[in-house]
mmCIF file of C-alpha atoms in Angstrom:
data_model
loop_
_atom_site.group_PDB
_atom_site.id
_atom_site.type_symbol
_atom_site.label_atom_id
_atom_site.label_comp_id
_atom_site.label_asym_id
_atom_site.label_seq_id
_atom_site.Cartn_x
_atom_site.Cartn_y
_atom_site.Cartn_z
ATOM 1 C CA MET L 1 0.399 -0.278 -0.271
ATOM 2 C CA GLU L 2 1.180 3.397 -0.756
ATOM 3 C CA ILE L 3 0.969 6.141 1.779
ATOM 4 C CA LYS L 4 -1.325 8.109 -0.669
ATOM 5 C CA ASP L 5 -3.420 5.008 -0.061
ATOM 6 C CA ILE L 6 -3.695 4.798 3.775
ATOM 7 C CA PRO L 7 -7.213 5.693 4.679
ATOM 8 C CA THR L 8 -7.469 8.877 7.003
ATOM 9 C CA PRO L 9 -6.574 9.915 10.070
ATOM 10 C CA TYR L 10 -2.975 8.335 10.446
ATOM 11 C CA TYR L 11 -0.085 8.850 12.250
ATOM 12 C CA ILE L 12 2.934 8.053 10.127
ATOM 13 C CA VAL L 13 6.380 7.703 11.456
ATOM 14 C CA TYR L 14 9.491 8.150 8.705
ATOM 15 C CA GLU L 15 12.447 5.491 9.483
ATOM 16 C CA ASP L 16 14.630 8.049 7.992
ATOM 17 C CA LYS L 17 14.163 11.404 10.084
ATOM 18 C CA LEU L 18 14.209 9.471 12.934
ATOM 19 C CA ARG L 19 17.180 7.747 12.756
ATOM 20 C CA ARG L 20 18.791 11.355 12.006
ATOM 21 C CA ASN L 21 17.947 12.969 15.401
ATOM 22 C CA LEU L 22 18.961 9.534 16.793
ATOM 23 C CA GLU L 23 22.995 9.617 14.856
ATOM 24 C CA LEU L 24 22.757 13.884 15.870
ATOM 25 C CA ILE L 25 21.557 12.408 19.572
ATOM 26 C CA ARG L 26 24.727 10.378 19.644
ATOM 27 C CA GLU L 27 26.890 12.687 18.707
ATOM 28 C CA VAL L 28 26.019 14.956 20.889
ATOM 29 C CA GLU L 29 26.503 11.574 23.760
ATOM 30 C CA GLN L 30 29.724 11.697 22.401
ATOM 31 C CA ARG L 31 31.511 14.633 22.025
ATOM 32 C CA GLY L 32 29.740 16.137 25.847
ATOM 33 C CA ASN L 33 30.758 13.184 27.511
ATOM 34 C CA VAL L 34 26.812 13.097 28.828
ATOM 35 C CA LYS L 35 24.555 10.003 28.987
ATOM 36 C CA ILE L 36 21.349 10.398 26.681
ATOM 37 C CA ILE L 37 18.079 8.934 28.221
ATOM 38 C CA MET L 38 14.834 8.842 26.130
ATOM 39 C CA ALA L 39 12.016 9.587 28.017
ATOM 40 C CA PHE L 40 8.871 7.456 27.391
ATOM 41 C CA LYS L 41 6.783 10.707 28.708
ATOM 42 C CA ALA L 42 7.018 12.110 24.488
ATOM 43 C CA ASN L 43 7.283 9.119 22.772
ATOM 44 C CA ALA L 44 6.549 5.282 24.009
ATOM 45 C CA LEU L 45 5.539 4.181 20.594
ATOM 46 C CA TRP L 46 7.635 0.360 21.357
ATOM 47 C CA LYS L 47 7.062 -0.734 18.029
ATOM 48 C CA THR L 48 9.804 1.582 16.795
ATOM 49 C CA PHE L 49 12.614 0.992 19.466
ATOM 50 C CA PRO L 50 14.270 -2.152 17.775
ATOM 51 C CA VAL L 51 15.530 1.266 15.487
ATOM 52 C CA ILE L 52 15.957 3.611 19.139
ATOM 53 C CA SER L 53 18.088 0.876 20.282
ATOM 54 C CA GLN L 54 20.941 0.950 18.680
ATOM 55 C CA TYR L 55 21.457 4.080 19.218
ATOM 56 C CA VAL L 56 19.982 4.261 22.911
ATOM 57 C CA SER L 57 18.861 2.075 25.578
ATOM 58 C CA SER L 58 18.444 3.562 28.330
ATOM 59 C CA SER L 59 15.512 5.549 29.528
ATOM 60 C CA THR L 60 13.641 7.439 32.332
ATOM 61 C CA ALA L 61 10.223 6.033 33.373
ATOM 62 C CA SER L 62 7.880 8.448 35.818
ATOM 63 C CA SER L 63 5.485 5.043 36.484
ATOM 64 C CA LEU L 64 5.219 1.120 36.850
ATOM 65 C CA ASN L 65 3.976 0.944 33.192
ATOM 66 C CA GLU L 66 6.884 3.145 31.523
ATOM 67 C CA MET L 67 9.937 0.980 33.223
ATOM 68 C CA LYS L 68 7.926 -2.299 32.490
ATOM 69 C CA LEU L 69 8.004 -0.744 28.801
ATOM 70 C CA SER L 70 11.635 -0.291 29.627
ATOM 71 C CA LEU L 71 12.204 -3.480 30.646
ATOM 72 C CA GLU L 72 10.614 -5.576 27.734
ATOM 73 C CA TYR L 73 10.686 -3.974 24.393
ATOM 74 C CA LEU L 74 14.117 -1.238 25.561
ATOM 75 C CA GLY L 75 16.715 -1.666 27.883
ATOM 76 C CA ASN L 76 17.363 -2.638 31.577
ATOM 77 C CA ASP L 77 19.031 0.779 32.215
ATOM 78 C CA VAL L 78 15.866 2.655 34.071
ATOM 79 C CA HIS L 79 15.754 6.385 36.089
ATOM 80 C CA SER L 80 13.026 6.286 37.954
ATOM 81 C CA TYR L 81 11.315 9.800 39.007
ATOM 82 C CA CYS L 82 7.783 9.375 40.757
ATOM 83 C CA PRO L 83 6.456 12.857 42.412
ATOM 84 C CA VAL L 84 5.641 10.213 45.394
ATOM 85 C CA TYR L 85 6.209 6.398 45.410
ATOM 86 C CA THR L 86 3.785 4.161 47.588
ATOM 87 C CA GLU L 87 4.477 1.231 50.007
ATOM 88 C CA GLU L 88 2.684 -0.612 46.917
ATOM 89 C CA THR L 89 4.322 0.075 44.169
ATOM 90 C CA PHE L 90 7.682 1.000 45.678
ATOM 91 C CA PRO L 91 9.335 -2.769 45.722
ATOM 92 C CA GLU L 92 8.153 -3.438 42.151
ATOM 93 C CA PHE L 93 10.706 -0.311 41.313
ATOM 94 C CA LEU L 94 13.553 -1.468 43.031
ATOM 95 C CA LYS L 95 13.284 -4.203 41.521
ATOM 96 C CA GLY L 96 13.107 -2.639 37.693
ATOM 97 C CA SER L 97 15.038 0.284 37.775
ATOM 98 C CA SER L 98 19.076 1.166 38.243
ATOM 99 C CA HIS L 99 18.155 5.066 39.397
ATOM 100 C CA ILE L 100 15.325 6.701 41.836
ATOM 101 C CA THR L 101 15.235 9.773 42.375
ATOM 102 C CA PHE L 102 13.198 11.078 45.028
ATOM 103 C CA ASN L 103 10.914 14.253 45.357
ATOM 104 C CA SER L 104 11.650 15.287 48.252
ATOM 105 C CA LEU L 105 13.963 14.620 51.369
ATOM 106 C CA THR L 106 11.020 12.708 53.116
ATOM 107 C CA GLN L 107 9.879 9.960 50.891
ATOM 108 C CA PHE L 108 13.719 9.667 50.942
ATOM 109 C CA MET L 109 14.024 8.636 54.502
ATOM 110 C CA ARG L 110 11.110 6.819 53.907
ATOM 111 C CA PHE L 111 12.146 4.591 51.677
ATOM 112 C CA ARG L 112 15.794 4.625 52.136
ATOM 113 C CA GLU L 113 16.136 1.326 54.319
ATOM 114 C CA LYS L 114 14.127 -0.330 51.935
ATOM 115 C CA VAL L 115 16.714 1.093 49.414
ATOM 116 C CA THR L 116 19.924 -0.261 51.487
ATOM 117 C CA ASP L 117 17.869 -3.646 52.024
ATOM 118 C CA TYR L 118 17.655 -4.561 48.469
ATOM 119 C CA ASN L 119 21.224 -3.340 47.481
ATOM 120 C CA ALA L 120 22.275 -6.090 50.359
ATOM 121 C CA THR L 121 20.687 -8.939 48.562
ATOM 122 C CA GLY L 122 19.330 -7.813 45.310
ATOM 123 C CA GLU L 123 21.293 -9.057 41.838
ATOM 124 C CA ARG L 124 22.094 -5.114 41.152
ATOM 125 C CA LYS L 125 22.571 -2.438 43.478
ATOM 126 C CA VAL L 126 19.799 0.793 43.029
ATOM 127 C CA SER L 127 21.471 4.594 43.224
ATOM 128 C CA CYS L 128 18.712 6.962 44.580
ATOM 129 C CA GLY L 129 18.773 10.641 43.944
ATOM 130 C CA LEU L 130 16.939 14.031 44.708
ATOM 131 C CA ARG L 131 15.277 16.224 42.585
ATOM 132 C CA VAL L 132 16.023 20.144 43.166
ATOM 133 C CA ASN L 133 14.170 22.843 42.200
ATOM 134 C CA PRO L 134 17.001 25.807 41.425
ATOM 135 C CA GLN L 135 14.306 28.114 40.984
ATOM 136 C CA CYS L 136 15.434 28.869 37.266
ATOM 137 C CA SER L 137 11.920 29.981 35.205
ATOM 138 C CA VAL L 138 12.309 29.813 31.525
ATOM 139 C CA ILE L 139 9.543 28.375 30.541
ATOM 140 C CA GLU L 140 6.538 30.794 29.242
ATOM 141 C CA THR L 141 3.503 27.718 29.608
ATOM 142 C CA ASP L 142 3.058 28.033 33.250
ATOM 143 C CA ILE L 143 1.788 24.925 32.814
ATOM 144 C CA TYR L 144 4.907 22.834 31.517
ATOM 145 C CA ASN L 145 7.023 25.172 34.080
ATOM 146 C CA PRO L 146 8.306 23.070 36.819
ATOM 147 C CA CYS L 147 10.047 26.065 39.103
ATOM 148 C CA LEU L 148 7.418 28.226 39.732
ATOM 149 C CA PRO L 149 6.898 29.721 42.705
ATOM 150 C CA GLY L 150 4.781 27.143 44.718
ATOM 151 C CA SER L 151 5.688 24.480 42.469
ATOM 152 C CA ARG L 152 5.557 20.647 43.887
ATOM 153 C CA PHE L 153 8.368 19.421 42.342
ATOM 154 C CA GLY L 154 11.970 19.274 43.866
ATOM 155 C CA VAL L 155 13.498 20.548 47.066
ATOM 156 C CA LEU L 156 14.346 23.881 47.261
ATOM 157 C CA ALA L 157 18.457 24.673 49.065
ATOM 158 C CA GLN L 158 17.608 26.268 51.579
ATOM 159 C CA ASP L 159 15.322 23.007 52.556
ATOM 160 C CA LEU L 160 18.396 21.078 52.629
ATOM 161 C CA PRO L 161 20.761 19.990 55.473
ATOM 162 C CA GLU L 162 24.442 20.962 55.555
ATOM 163 C CA ILE L 163 25.634 17.360 55.106
ATOM 164 C CA LEU L 164 22.945 15.072 52.730
ATOM 165 C CA PRO L 165 21.809 11.967 54.216
ATOM 166 C CA GLU L 166 24.057 8.661 53.895
ATOM 167 C CA GLY L 167 22.723 7.048 50.427
ATOM 168 C CA LEU L 168 21.610 10.118 47.888
ATOM 169 C CA ASP L 169 23.957 9.379 45.014
ATOM 170 C CA GLY L 170 23.298 12.563 42.936
ATOM 171 C CA PHE L 171 20.817 15.075 41.867
ATOM 172 C CA HIS L 172 17.905 15.694 39.408
ATOM 173 C CA PHE L 173 16.717 18.794 38.150
ATOM 174 C CA HIS L 174 13.969 19.489 35.335
ATOM 175 C CA ALA L 175 13.540 23.102 34.421
ATOM 176 C CA LEU L 176 12.991 23.051 30.530
ATOM 177 C CA CYS L 177 10.462 22.720 28.025
ATOM 178 C CA GLU L 178 11.891 22.621 24.082
ATOM 179 C CA SER L 179 14.255 24.558 25.216
ATOM 180 C CA SER L 180 17.800 26.065 24.011
ATOM 181 C CA SER L 181 21.258 25.443 25.525
ATOM 182 C CA TYR L 182 21.572 29.386 26.541
ATOM 183 C CA ASP L 183 18.703 28.552 28.587
ATOM 184 C CA LEU L 184 20.500 24.768 29.846
ATOM 185 C CA GLU L 185 23.284 27.828 30.878
ATOM 186 C CA LYS L 186 20.999 29.940 32.573
ATOM 187 C CA VAL L 187 19.673 27.103 35.067
ATOM 188 C CA LEU L 188 22.800 25.366 35.295
ATOM 189 C CA GLU L 189 24.335 28.989 37.305
ATOM 190 C CA ALA L 190 21.127 28.986 38.898
ATOM 191 C CA LEU L 191 21.927 25.649 40.047
ATOM 192 C CA LYS L 192 26.426 25.938 41.258
ATOM 193 C CA GLN L 193 24.794 28.830 43.176
ATOM 194 C CA GLN L 194 21.671 26.991 44.870
ATOM 195 C CA PHE L 195 23.621 23.667 45.062
ATOM 196 C CA GLY L 196 27.230 23.851 44.521
ATOM 197 C CA ARG L 197 28.378 23.132 47.830
ATOM 198 C CA TRP L 198 26.856 19.388 47.633
ATOM 199 C CA LEU L 199 28.521 18.969 44.002
ATOM 200 C CA PRO L 200 31.725 17.825 45.253
ATOM 201 C CA ASN L 201 30.137 14.885 46.988
ATOM 202 C CA LEU L 202 27.673 13.460 44.743
ATOM 203 C CA LYS L 203 28.210 11.029 41.509
ATOM 204 C CA TRP L 204 25.802 11.999 39.559
ATOM 205 C CA LEU L 205 23.774 14.458 38.342
ATOM 206 C CA ASN L 206 20.456 13.930 35.807
ATOM 207 C CA MET L 207 19.255 17.372 33.821
ATOM 208 C CA GLY L 208 16.219 16.497 33.227
ATOM 209 C CA GLY L 209 14.589 17.003 29.920
ATOM 210 C CA GLY L 210 13.338 19.847 27.510
ATOM 211 C CA HIS L 211 16.794 19.984 25.780
ATOM 212 C CA LEU L 212 15.448 20.173 21.874
ATOM 213 C CA ILE L 213 19.111 19.257 20.756
ATOM 214 C CA THR L 214 18.093 18.004 17.042
ATOM 215 C CA ARG L 215 15.506 21.303 16.812
ATOM 216 C CA LYS L 216 17.084 22.590 13.636
ATOM 217 C CA ASP L 217 18.664 26.203 15.331
ATOM 218 C CA TYR L 218 19.974 24.678 18.728
ATOM 219 C CA ALA L 219 23.595 25.564 18.948
ATOM 220 C CA ILE L 220 24.850 21.640 19.429
ATOM 221 C CA ASN L 221 28.218 23.299 19.899
ATOM 222 C CA HIS L 222 27.343 25.430 22.936
ATOM 223 C CA LEU L 223 25.965 22.400 24.538
ATOM 224 C CA ILE L 224 29.407 20.690 23.856
ATOM 225 C CA ASP L 225 31.167 23.431 25.655
ATOM 226 C CA LEU L 226 29.155 23.589 28.560
ATOM 227 C CA LEU L 227 28.873 19.831 29.353
ATOM 228 C CA ILE L 228 32.727 20.206 29.148
ATOM 229 C CA ASP L 229 33.092 22.368 30.916
ATOM 230 C CA PHE L 230 30.357 21.767 33.522
ATOM 231 C CA HIS L 231 33.078 18.225 33.515
ATOM 232 C CA ASN L 232 35.948 20.239 34.008
ATOM 233 C CA GLU L 233 34.580 21.952 37.559
ATOM 234 C CA PHE L 234 32.302 18.789 38.471
ATOM 235 C CA PRO L 235 35.054 15.340 37.298
ATOM 236 C CA ASN L 236 33.386 13.601 39.538
ATOM 237 C CA LEU L 237 29.627 13.604 38.341
ATOM 238 C CA GLU L 238 28.512 12.030 35.489
ATOM 239 C CA LEU L 239 26.099 13.724 33.660
ATOM 240 C CA ILE L 240 22.429 12.044 32.632
ATOM 241 C CA MET L 241 20.386 14.369 29.634
ATOM 242 C CA GLU L 242 16.615 12.496 29.452
ATOM 243 C CA PRO L 243 15.341 14.753 26.250
ATOM 244 C CA GLY L 244 11.620 13.362 24.767
ATOM 245 C CA SER L 245 10.971 15.695 22.265
ATOM 246 C CA ALA L 246 14.364 15.727 20.721
ATOM 247 C CA PHE L 247 13.908 11.261 19.555
ATOM 248 C CA THR L 248 11.042 12.257 17.606
ATOM 249 C CA TRP L 249 10.891 16.144 16.548
ATOM 250 C CA GLN L 250 9.695 16.311 13.433
ATOM 251 C CA THR L 251 10.094 12.747 12.464
ATOM 252 C CA GLY L 252 6.017 12.079 11.903
ATOM 253 C CA ASP L 253 2.772 13.712 10.959
ATOM 254 C CA LEU L 254 -0.430 13.468 11.361
ATOM 255 C CA VAL L 255 -2.584 13.253 7.580
ATOM 256 C CA THR L 256 -6.473 13.864 8.165
ATOM 257 C CA LYS L 257 -9.319 14.730 5.914
ATOM 258 C CA VAL L 258 -11.494 17.595 5.220
ATOM 259 C CA LEU L 259 -15.570 16.483 5.866
ATOM 260 C CA ASP L 260 -16.892 19.971 5.773
ATOM 261 C CA ILE L 261 -17.031 23.305 5.471
ATOM 262 C CA VAL L 262 -19.011 25.800 8.157
ATOM 263 C CA GLU L 263 -19.145 29.089 8.872
ATOM 264 C CA ASN L 264 -20.455 31.309 11.245
ATOM 265 C CA GLY L 265 -19.928 35.329 12.051
ATOM 266 C CA GLY L 266 -17.260 35.718 8.694
ATOM 267 C CA LYS L 267 -15.241 32.324 10.292
ATOM 268 C CA LYS L 268 -14.424 29.807 8.107
ATOM 269 C CA THR L 269 -14.140 26.200 9.878
ATOM 270 C CA ALA L 270 -12.660 23.086 8.265
ATOM 271 C CA ILE L 271 -13.836 19.900 9.998
ATOM 272 C CA ILE L 272 -11.635 17.530 10.027
ATOM 273 C CA ASP L 273 -11.982 13.676 10.392
ATOM 274 C CA ALA L 274 -9.952 14.234 13.890
ATOM 275 C CA SER L 275 -9.668 15.784 16.898
ATOM 276 C CA PHE L 276 -7.376 18.285 18.423
ATOM 277 C CA ALA L 277 -8.530 17.491 21.765
ATOM 278 C CA CYS L 278 -8.158 13.914 21.536
ATOM 279 C CA HIS L 279 -5.586 13.331 19.051
ATOM 280 C CA MET L 280 -3.367 16.670 19.720
ATOM 281 C CA PRO L 281 -3.816 17.793 22.931
ATOM 282 C CA ASP L 282 -1.157 19.600 23.039
ATOM 283 C CA CYS L 283 -2.732 22.221 20.193
ATOM 284 C CA LEU L 284 -4.915 22.666 23.096
ATOM 285 C CA GLU L 285 -2.846 22.645 26.034
ATOM 286 C CA MET L 286 0.552 24.637 25.027
ATOM 287 C CA PRO L 287 -1.209 25.941 22.976
ATOM 288 C CA TYR L 288 0.545 25.184 20.296
ATOM 289 C CA ARG L 289 -0.455 25.555 16.135
ATOM 290 C CA PRO L 290 0.959 22.903 13.886
ATOM 291 C CA ASP L 291 2.353 23.187 10.386
ATOM 292 C CA ILE L 292 0.308 21.875 7.734
ATOM 293 C CA GLU L 293 1.921 21.046 4.504
ATOM 294 C CA GLY L 294 0.624 23.746 1.294
ATOM 295 C CA ALA L 295 -0.421 26.616 4.258
ATOM 296 C CA ILE L 296 0.969 29.610 3.705
ATOM 297 C CA ASN L 297 2.006 32.061 6.077
ATOM 298 C CA ASP L 298 0.501 35.696 4.592
ATOM 299 C CA ASP L 299 -2.742 36.461 6.499
ATOM 300 C CA LEU L 300 -3.135 39.344 3.944
ATOM 301 C CA SER L 301 -4.375 37.198 1.206
ATOM 302 C CA GLY L 302 -5.345 33.881 0.478
ATOM 303 C CA TYR L 303 -8.023 31.809 2.093
ATOM 304 C CA ARG L 304 -8.415 32.059 6.262
ATOM 305 C CA TYR L 305 -9.361 28.684 7.911
ATOM 306 C CA ARG L 306 -9.698 27.369 11.822
ATOM 307 C CA LEU L 307 -9.479 23.392 12.055
ATOM 308 C CA GLY L 308 -12.126 22.389 13.648
ATOM 309 C CA GLY L 309 -11.949 18.679 15.568
ATOM 310 C CA ASN L 310 -14.664 15.922 15.129
ATOM 311 C CA SER L 311 -15.759 15.798 18.729
ATOM 312 C CA CYS L 312 -18.612 17.508 20.420
ATOM 313 C CA LEU L 313 -16.154 19.339 23.134
ATOM 314 C CA SER L 314 -17.089 22.989 22.093
ATOM 315 C CA GLY L 315 -13.185 24.403 22.553
ATOM 316 C CA ASP L 316 -11.676 21.482 20.118
ATOM 317 C CA PHE L 317 -10.306 23.827 17.337
ATOM 318 C CA VAL L 318 -7.294 25.494 16.430
ATOM 319 C CA ASP L 319 -7.346 28.715 14.810
ATOM 320 C CA GLY L 320 -4.923 30.516 11.843
ATOM 321 C CA TRP L 321 -4.269 28.623 8.820
ATOM 322 C CA THR L 322 -3.984 29.976 5.716
ATOM 323 C CA PHE L 323 -4.036 28.194 2.069
ATOM 324 C CA LYS L 324 -4.251 29.613 -1.707
ATOM 325 C CA GLU L 325 -6.903 27.987 -2.768
ATOM 326 C CA GLU L 326 -10.155 27.183 -0.584
ATOM 327 C CA LEU L 327 -10.612 23.943 1.059
ATOM 328 C CA LYS L 328 -12.802 21.612 0.548
ATOM 329 C CA SER L 329 -14.845 18.373 1.799
ATOM 330 C CA GLY L 330 -12.510 15.389 1.299
ATOM 331 C CA ASP L 331 -9.030 17.770 0.860
ATOM 332 C CA LEU L 332 -6.222 16.025 2.650
ATOM 333 C CA LEU L 333 -4.801 17.903 5.011
ATOM 334 C CA VAL L 334 -0.811 16.915 6.218
ATOM 335 C CA LEU L 335 0.081 17.878 10.491
ATOM 336 C CA LYS L 336 3.351 18.444 11.307
ATOM 337 C CA ASP L 337 5.314 16.956 13.331
ATOM 338 C CA MET L 338 2.927 14.888 15.192
ATOM 339 C CA ASN L 339 4.894 12.051 16.955
ATOM 340 C CA HIS L 340 6.399 13.668 20.036
ATOM 341 C CA TYR L 341 3.611 13.880 22.863
ATOM 342 C CA THR L 342 0.686 12.931 20.778
ATOM 343 C CA THR L 343 0.054 9.106 20.765
ATOM 344 C CA VAL L 344 1.097 9.078 24.676
ATOM 345 C CA LYS L 345 -1.668 11.699 25.539
ATOM 346 C CA THR L 346 -4.461 10.371 23.088
ATOM 347 C CA ASN L 347 -7.422 9.419 24.223
ATOM 348 C CA MET L 348 -11.144 8.249 23.237
ATOM 349 C CA PHE L 349 -12.891 11.183 24.521
ATOM 350 C CA ASN L 350 -16.775 11.134 22.199
ATOM 351 C CA GLY L 351 -14.997 8.031 21.429
ATOM 352 C CA ILE L 352 -13.774 9.353 18.655
ATOM 353 C CA GLN L 353 -12.063 6.636 16.417
ATOM 354 C CA HIS L 354 -8.565 7.049 17.347
ATOM 355 C CA PRO L 355 -6.235 7.232 14.480
ATOM 356 C CA SER L 356 -4.256 4.194 12.898
ATOM 357 C CA ILE L 357 -0.357 4.551 13.215
ATOM 358 C CA TRP L 358 1.858 3.896 10.410
ATOM 359 C CA TRP L 359 5.835 3.304 9.904
ATOM 360 C CA LYS L 360 7.772 3.788 6.558
ATOM 361 C CA PRO L 361 10.687 2.055 7.093
ATOM 362 C CA LEU L 362 13.748 3.703 4.726
ATOM 363 C CA LYS L 363 13.022 0.809 2.050
ATOM 364 C CA GLY L 364 9.633 -0.085 0.615
ATOM 365 C CA GLU L 365 5.939 0.709 1.833
ATOM 366 C CA PRO L 366 4.244 2.134 4.672
ATOM 367 C CA VAL L 367 3.852 -0.409 7.463
ATOM 368 C CA LYS L 368 0.676 -0.916 9.666
ATOM 369 C CA LEU L 369 1.421 -1.052 13.556
ATOM 370 C CA ARG L 370 -1.470 -0.614 14.977
ATOM 371 C CA GLU L 371 -5.620 0.034 14.073
ATOM 372 C CA PHE L 372 -7.751 1.145 17.045
ATOM 373 C CA THR L 373 -11.536 -0.796 16.603
ATOM 374 C CA TYR L 374 -14.162 -0.459 18.655
ATOM 375 C CA GLU L 375 -13.374 -2.898 21.221
ATOM 376 C CA ASP L 376 -10.529 -0.503 21.967
ATOM 377 C CA TYR L 377 -12.863 2.246 22.777
ATOM 378 C CA LYS L 378 -15.304 -1.038 24.671
ATOM 379 C CA ASN L 379 -12.198 -2.832 26.471
ATOM 380 C CA ARG L 380 -10.919 0.876 28.261
ATOM 381 C CA MET L 381 -13.966 0.159 30.693
ATOM 382 C CA ASP L 382 -13.824 -3.204 30.863
#
């Protein structure tokens, strides 16, 4: 089957674009002497893991399900972080994780003895870390900013004892979101100012996610220099990065069809057979407006449309695309860069049909990875 013959709506991931990103990630890892691990919160499409595992076999998990997915399909070097662990879940995290980061000293002290006992008898030792909050906000969208005043994430420097409790090997911070190396530089300066006195006695520093190193304008050489300088200042630390979007940035699209054109108050809305609320939630949360193949940026000429999803949520639409020609029922629209933070965040609100998922290998025809049916919707409540 050729791509043009695939029924809409569907996601499609391109192997050549994915490998391009992975090669750059491996280059940064080698040049910067940094360990780069994959965050499942941005991409859990495990049928692509055979390709990803050729470049990266470590992951970060924020739930037991993510941890299990890595152990089954990617690798057993799992760096776990949860805002809170429970007596029921923690023993399983111990068995499946190489690193466990705690969100608070209270949580660490609650489970420290279990870690000590496990490390004395387990097949491998688990390294523990503490999430810290450098209070450096470089993210404009509040919903994605973990360093806002009053954040529930991470310990402030003022709340740490002069000598850390025994058993803490590392610090973890997460302060970025699709950010630049210059943003990272600001956060690292804040980290050193606030937490610098503890860094010489640690084994590792996890710099979290949000490093969009595969974006075209990302300053790779500046990042490498930044990492090398930090290594020189703190040679005792293993540096870890866990970007999410960078792995699958601009590696896939969502293809949808125009079903109807409606007009109200001078605004034309092209209603499609996909949903922003169900299939592209970041477009409403960020908000984020994807590029569409064939759309133009000139708002003064051409035909301007909103795109409306096919759910009954009133706000299931995004405004602001202009086309050279009028849209009509049956037109195909290719929404670009719809791989990261899409399939992992989709839902079946309204029972809306979920797009199928396809893989375009380097050679040959596209391969269907998953098609969704009524049974999928029904079984969620079974």
